[in-house]
Every structure is written in C-alpha cells, then in structure tokens.
Amino acid sequence: MQVNFKRSIFLNKHTLMSFPPSIFGARCDILMDIVVVSMAIILPLLWFSLRKVKVERNYRVHKNIQLWMFIILFFVVLLFEYDMQQNGGIFAMVKGSSYEGTFFLNFMIYFHTFLSITTSLIWIVLIIVSLNKFGRNPRPGKFSKTHKFWGKIGMWDMA
C-alpha cells in the first residue's frame, strides 16, 4: 500500500520527514488527528482529576494527572501550531470549505483562539504557582481557595 504524503517537513538540510494524511478521512494530515484524539482523552481526564481532588481528596493523584496532561498538551499544541504554520494558517486550511469567509466560521476561529490563549495562560500560571505553594505533597492550605477558583475557570475555559 502506497501512502500519498500531503507535504514534507525538513528537519535539517539532510533529513526529510513526511506526515501522512488523516487516518479519519478528513482534509487534514495526521497531526490534526493527534490533536482531536488528545482532546478526546484530555477532557474526560479533567473530570477524573476533579473527582480525585473533590470527592476522594486525593491531591497527589490530582497533581500528577494535571502535570501529565499539561506535558502532553504542551507538545500537542506545539505540533498543532507547527502544522498551522506549515499549511499557511487556519484561513488557508479552510479554503474550499462551504463555511469559508462566513461570519460563523470567522467567529468560531477567533473565539477558539481567545479560549486557547486564556486557557494556556491560566494553566501555565496556575501550575507554576501551585507547584511552589503546595510543594511535593499537596494538601489544602492558604492558596487552596485561589487554586480552586482559577482551576475551575481554566477547566471550563478548556471544556
């Protein structure tokens, strides 16, 4: 079976790496599939993490889940942004779509971008501050109320 690669990426001037097309049959490449699958896994993990801390009071598991999700999404977002750049940006990628140039699509793109940026900022700052405030063995403390407030905002922002 021969795969028709949509484009190639130069890792350096001697190495060439290609990305295959979507395994889901979409008009994108496999990098976008990875983003979709990652979000399908991450969103239930968010709720599981919330349950671990809220119902079971298992702060260490909550911390570990959040850190792993952050690490995974960090690399997924890097791949996503790289893919966007390689394909000429989101507006180039939607060319030919029946929604191209519509208010609905433009609104959704800008709204998604806003939520992505705010979620990223909230999550990065909250993780850094929480690691400093809670330390290696997280337990409720003075920072808990602030952590809970911004954690809820970040979670709803992401969902």
PDB file of C-alpha atoms in Angstrom:
ATOM      1  CA  MET A   1       0.000   0.000   0.000  1.00  0.00           C
ATOM      2  CA  GLN A   2       1.458   3.329  -1.022  1.00  0.00           C
ATOM      3  CA  VAL A   3       0.720   6.412   1.074  1.00  0.00           C
ATOM      4  CA  ASN A   4       0.336   9.727  -0.707  1.00  0.00           C
ATOM      5  CA  PHE A   5       2.020  12.210   1.611  1.00  0.00           C
ATOM      6  CA  LYS A   6       0.479  15.670   1.500  1.00  0.00           C
ATOM      7  CA  ARG A   7       3.622  17.579   2.415  1.00  0.00           C
ATOM      8  CA  SER A   8       7.112  17.210   3.815  1.00  0.00           C
ATOM      9  CA  ILE A   9       8.963  18.808   6.675  1.00  0.00           C
ATOM     10  CA  PHE A  10      12.693  19.443   6.607  1.00  0.00           C
ATOM     11  CA  LEU A  11      14.204  18.538   9.984  1.00  0.00           C
ATOM     12  CA  ASN A  12      17.575  19.725   8.718  1.00  0.00           C
ATOM     13  CA  LYS A  13      19.086  20.058   5.265  1.00  0.00           C
ATOM     14  CA  HIS A  14      19.801  16.308   5.078  1.00  0.00           C
ATOM     15  CA  THR A  15      16.767  14.730   6.765  1.00  0.00           C
ATOM     16  CA  LEU A  16      13.242  14.696   5.382  1.00  0.00           C
ATOM     17  CA  MET A  17      10.171  13.665   7.397  1.00  0.00           C
ATOM     18  CA  SER A  18       6.698  13.389   5.924  1.00  0.00           C
ATOM     19  CA  PHE A  19       3.310  13.380   7.578  1.00  0.00           C
ATOM     20  CA  PRO A  20       0.645  11.064   6.199  1.00  0.00           C
ATOM     21  CA  PRO A  21      -2.915  12.207   5.587  1.00  0.00           C
ATOM     22  CA  SER A  22      -5.654  11.979   8.198  1.00  0.00           C
ATOM     23  CA  ILE A  23      -6.496   8.465   9.346  1.00  0.00           C
ATOM     24  CA  PHE A  24     -10.077   9.684   9.857  1.00  0.00           C
ATOM     25  CA  GLY A  25     -10.502  10.693   6.212  1.00  0.00           C
ATOM     26  CA  ALA A  26     -10.545  14.441   6.877  1.00  0.00           C
ATOM     27  CA  ARG A  27      -8.917  17.049   4.611  1.00  0.00           C
ATOM     28  CA  CYS A  28      -6.019  17.447   7.062  1.00  0.00           C
ATOM     29  CA  ASP A  29      -2.940  15.440   7.958  1.00  0.00           C
ATOM     30  CA  ILE A  30      -2.363  13.075  10.853  1.00  0.00           C
ATOM     31  CA  LEU A  31      -1.127  15.882  13.136  1.00  0.00           C
ATOM     32  CA  MET A  32      -4.659  17.263  13.309  1.00  0.00           C
ATOM     33  CA  ASP A  33      -5.909  13.760  14.122  1.00  0.00           C
ATOM     34  CA  ILE A  34      -3.487  13.690  17.049  1.00  0.00           C
ATOM     35  CA  VAL A  35      -4.947  16.981  18.316  1.00  0.00           C
ATOM     36  CA  VAL A  36      -8.509  15.639  18.109  1.00  0.00           C
ATOM     37  CA  VAL A  37      -7.638  12.360  19.837  1.00  0.00           C
ATOM     38  CA  SER A  38      -5.676  14.192  22.537  1.00  0.00           C
ATOM     39  CA  MET A  39      -8.623  16.422  23.352  1.00  0.00           C
ATOM     40  CA  ALA A  40     -10.950  13.413  23.407  1.00  0.00           C
ATOM     41  CA  ILE A  41      -8.669  11.888  26.057  1.00  0.00           C
ATOM     42  CA  ILE A  42      -7.866  15.074  27.979  1.00  0.00           C
ATOM     43  CA  LEU A  43     -11.436  16.267  28.589  1.00  0.00           C
ATOM     44  CA  PRO A  44     -12.526  13.124  30.480  1.00  0.00           C
ATOM     45  CA  LEU A  45      -9.218  13.223  32.358  1.00  0.00           C
ATOM     46  CA  LEU A  46     -10.066  16.761  33.506  1.00  0.00           C
ATOM     47  CA  TRP A  47     -13.270  15.499  35.085  1.00  0.00           C
ATOM     48  CA  PHE A  48     -11.487  12.474  36.555  1.00  0.00           C
ATOM     49  CA  SER A  49      -8.849  14.767  38.069  1.00  0.00           C
ATOM     50  CA  LEU A  50     -11.569  16.984  39.521  1.00  0.00           C
ATOM     51  CA  ARG A  51     -13.243  13.935  41.060  1.00  0.00           C
ATOM     52  CA  LYS A  52      -9.955  12.765  42.580  1.00  0.00           C
ATOM     53  CA  VAL A  53      -9.460  16.055  44.387  1.00  0.00           C
ATOM     54  CA  LYS A  54     -13.054  16.998  45.179  1.00  0.00           C
ATOM     55  CA  VAL A  55     -14.629  13.673  46.152  1.00  0.00           C
ATOM     56  CA  GLU A  56     -11.702  11.475  47.132  1.00  0.00           C
ATOM     57  CA  ARG A  57      -9.375  14.211  48.428  1.00  0.00           C
ATOM     58  CA  ASN A  58      -6.507  12.554  46.572  1.00  0.00           C
ATOM     59  CA  TYR A  59      -4.388  15.652  45.971  1.00  0.00           C
ATOM     60  CA  ARG A  60      -1.282  13.822  44.796  1.00  0.00           C
ATOM     61  CA  VAL A  61      -3.149  11.967  42.014  1.00  0.00           C
ATOM     62  CA  HIS A  62      -4.832  15.253  41.016  1.00  0.00           C
ATOM     63  CA  LYS A  63      -1.427  16.940  40.815  1.00  0.00           C
ATOM     64  CA  ASN A  64       0.108  14.113  38.770  1.00  0.00           C
ATOM     65  CA  ILE A  65      -2.826  13.974  36.336  1.00  0.00           C
ATOM     66  CA  GLN A  66      -2.661  17.741  35.813  1.00  0.00           C
ATOM     67  CA  LEU A  67       1.102  17.688  35.235  1.00  0.00           C
ATOM     68  CA  TRP A  68       0.912  14.822  32.729  1.00  0.00           C
ATOM     69  CA  MET A  69      -1.985  16.443  30.894  1.00  0.00           C
ATOM     70  CA  PHE A  70      -0.033  19.687  30.722  1.00  0.00           C
ATOM     71  CA  ILE A  71       3.078  17.974  29.353  1.00  0.00           C
ATOM     72  CA  ILE A  72       1.094  16.029  26.756  1.00  0.00           C
ATOM     73  CA  LEU A  73      -0.967  19.041  25.665  1.00  0.00           C
ATOM     74  CA  PHE A  74       2.137  21.235  25.534  1.00  0.00           C
ATOM     75  CA  PHE A  75       3.602  19.004  22.838  1.00  0.00           C
ATOM     76  CA  VAL A  76       0.261  18.520  21.075  1.00  0.00           C
ATOM     77  CA  VAL A  77      -0.203  22.292  20.891  1.00  0.00           C
ATOM     78  CA  LEU A  78       3.341  22.694  19.552  1.00  0.00           C
ATOM     79  CA  LEU A  79       2.530  20.160  16.826  1.00  0.00           C
ATOM     80  CA  PHE A  80      -0.775  21.899  16.125  1.00  0.00           C
ATOM     81  CA  GLU A  81       0.858  25.316  15.792  1.00  0.00           C
ATOM     82  CA  TYR A  82       3.618  23.897  13.634  1.00  0.00           C
ATOM     83  CA  ASP A  83       1.016  22.253  11.416  1.00  0.00           C
ATOM     84  CA  MET A  84      -0.899  25.535  11.136  1.00  0.00           C
ATOM     85  CA  GLN A  85       2.277  27.352  10.085  1.00  0.00           C
ATOM     86  CA  GLN A  86       3.248  24.678   7.563  1.00  0.00           C
ATOM     87  CA  ASN A  87      -0.190  24.858   5.964  1.00  0.00           C
ATOM     88  CA  GLY A  88      -0.322  28.649   5.716  1.00  0.00           C
ATOM     89  CA  GLY A  89      -2.514  29.292   8.764  1.00  0.00           C
ATOM     90  CA  ILE A  90      -6.095  28.451   9.614  1.00  0.00           C
ATOM     91  CA  PHE A  91      -7.641  30.573   6.865  1.00  0.00           C
ATOM     92  CA  ALA A  92      -5.544  28.812   4.227  1.00  0.00           C
ATOM     93  CA  MET A  93      -6.582  25.454   5.676  1.00  0.00           C
ATOM     94  CA  VAL A  94     -10.312  26.235   5.407  1.00  0.00           C
ATOM     95  CA  LYS A  95     -10.119  27.360   1.779  1.00  0.00           C
ATOM     96  CA  GLY A  96     -12.652  25.464  -0.236  1.00  0.00           C
ATOM     97  CA  SER A  97     -14.858  24.805   2.779  1.00  0.00           C
ATOM     98  CA  SER A  98     -18.531  25.676   2.438  1.00  0.00           C
ATOM     99  CA  TYR A  99     -18.034  27.868   5.527  1.00  0.00           C
ATOM    100  CA  GLU A 100     -15.051  29.779   4.107  1.00  0.00           C
ATOM    101  CA  GLY A 101     -15.390  33.505   4.777  1.00  0.00           C
ATOM    102  CA  THR A 102     -18.643  33.208   6.735  1.00  0.00           C
ATOM    103  CA  PHE A 103     -19.317  35.085   9.942  1.00  0.00           C
ATOM    104  CA  PHE A 104     -19.891  31.763  11.720  1.00  0.00           C
ATOM    105  CA  LEU A 105     -16.500  30.294  10.806  1.00  0.00           C
ATOM    106  CA  ASN A 106     -14.611  33.523  11.469  1.00  0.00           C
ATOM    107  CA  PHE A 107     -16.329  33.926  14.835  1.00  0.00           C
ATOM    108  CA  MET A 108     -15.548  30.322  15.788  1.00  0.00           C
ATOM    109  CA  ILE A 109     -11.881  30.699  14.798  1.00  0.00           C
ATOM    110  CA  TYR A 110     -11.407  33.892  16.812  1.00  0.00           C
ATOM    111  CA  PHE A 111     -13.442  32.595  19.768  1.00  0.00           C
ATOM    112  CA  HIS A 112     -11.431  29.368  19.805  1.00  0.00           C
ATOM    113  CA  THR A 113      -8.180  31.339  19.623  1.00  0.00           C
ATOM    114  CA  PHE A 114      -9.275  33.512  22.562  1.00  0.00           C
ATOM    115  CA  LEU A 115     -10.186  30.470  24.680  1.00  0.00           C
ATOM    116  CA  SER A 116      -6.964  28.679  23.731  1.00  0.00           C
ATOM    117  CA  ILE A 117      -4.797  31.608  24.766  1.00  0.00           C
ATOM    118  CA  THR A 118      -6.621  32.280  28.037  1.00  0.00           C
ATOM    119  CA  THR A 119      -6.684  28.576  28.945  1.00  0.00           C
ATOM    120  CA  SER A 120      -2.962  28.266  28.266  1.00  0.00           C
ATOM    121  CA  LEU A 121      -2.112  31.305  30.350  1.00  0.00           C
ATOM    122  CA  ILE A 122      -4.324  30.216  33.253  1.00  0.00           C
ATOM    123  CA  TRP A 123      -2.975  26.675  33.226  1.00  0.00           C
ATOM    124  CA  ILE A 124       0.707  27.672  32.959  1.00  0.00           C
ATOM    125  CA  VAL A 125       0.486  30.251  35.753  1.00  0.00           C
ATOM    126  CA  LEU A 126      -1.668  28.017  37.963  1.00  0.00           C
ATOM    127  CA  ILE A 127       0.711  25.064  37.615  1.00  0.00           C
ATOM    128  CA  ILE A 128       3.815  27.127  38.364  1.00  0.00           C
ATOM    129  CA  VAL A 129       2.258  28.873  41.371  1.00  0.00           C
ATOM    130  CA  SER A 130       0.637  25.657  42.643  1.00  0.00           C
ATOM    131  CA  LEU A 131       3.911  23.731  42.476  1.00  0.00           C
ATOM    132  CA  ASN A 132       5.508  26.483  44.556  1.00  0.00           C
ATOM    133  CA  LYS A 133       2.638  26.830  47.050  1.00  0.00           C
ATOM    134  CA  PHE A 134       1.705  23.147  47.531  1.00  0.00           C
ATOM    135  CA  GLY A 135       5.112  21.533  47.073  1.00  0.00           C
ATOM    136  CA  ARG A 136       5.785  17.820  46.684  1.00  0.00           C
ATOM    137  CA  ASN A 137       2.988  16.605  48.939  1.00  0.00           C
ATOM    138  CA  PRO A 138      -0.050  18.741  48.103  1.00  0.00           C
ATOM    139  CA  ARG A 139      -2.523  19.431  50.913  1.00  0.00           C
ATOM    140  CA  PRO A 140      -5.181  22.109  51.370  1.00  0.00           C
ATOM    141  CA  GLY A 141      -3.791  25.412  52.576  1.00  0.00           C
ATOM    142  CA  LYS A 142      -3.961  29.182  52.227  1.00  0.00           C
ATOM    143  CA  PHE A 143      -3.658  29.020  48.450  1.00  0.00           C
ATOM    144  CA  SER A 144      -6.430  26.403  48.051  1.00  0.00           C
ATOM    145  CA  LYS A 145      -9.282  28.875  47.540  1.00  0.00           C
ATOM    146  CA  THR A 146      -7.394  30.758  44.814  1.00  0.00           C
ATOM    147  CA  HIS A 147      -6.280  27.478  43.225  1.00  0.00           C
ATOM    148  CA  LYS A 148      -9.836  26.170  43.193  1.00  0.00           C
ATOM    149  CA  PHE A 149     -11.195  29.416  41.667  1.00  0.00           C
ATOM    150  CA  TRP A 150      -8.666  29.583  38.819  1.00  0.00           C
ATOM    151  CA  GLY A 151      -8.748  25.816  38.314  1.00  0.00           C
ATOM    152  CA  LYS A 152     -12.495  25.959  37.688  1.00  0.00           C
ATOM    153  CA  ILE A 153     -12.108  28.860  35.259  1.00  0.00           C
ATOM    154  CA  GLY A 154      -9.320  27.046  33.403  1.00  0.00           C
ATOM    155  CA  MET A 155     -11.309  23.808  33.266  1.00  0.00           C
ATOM    156  CA  TRP A 156     -14.446  25.451  31.890  1.00  0.00           C
ATOM    157  CA  ASP A 157     -12.311  27.507  29.511  1.00  0.00           C
ATOM    158  CA  MET A 158     -10.804  24.294  28.139  1.00  0.00           C
ATOM    159  CA  ALA A 159     -14.050  22.344  28.005  1.00  0.00           C
TER     160      ALA A 159
END
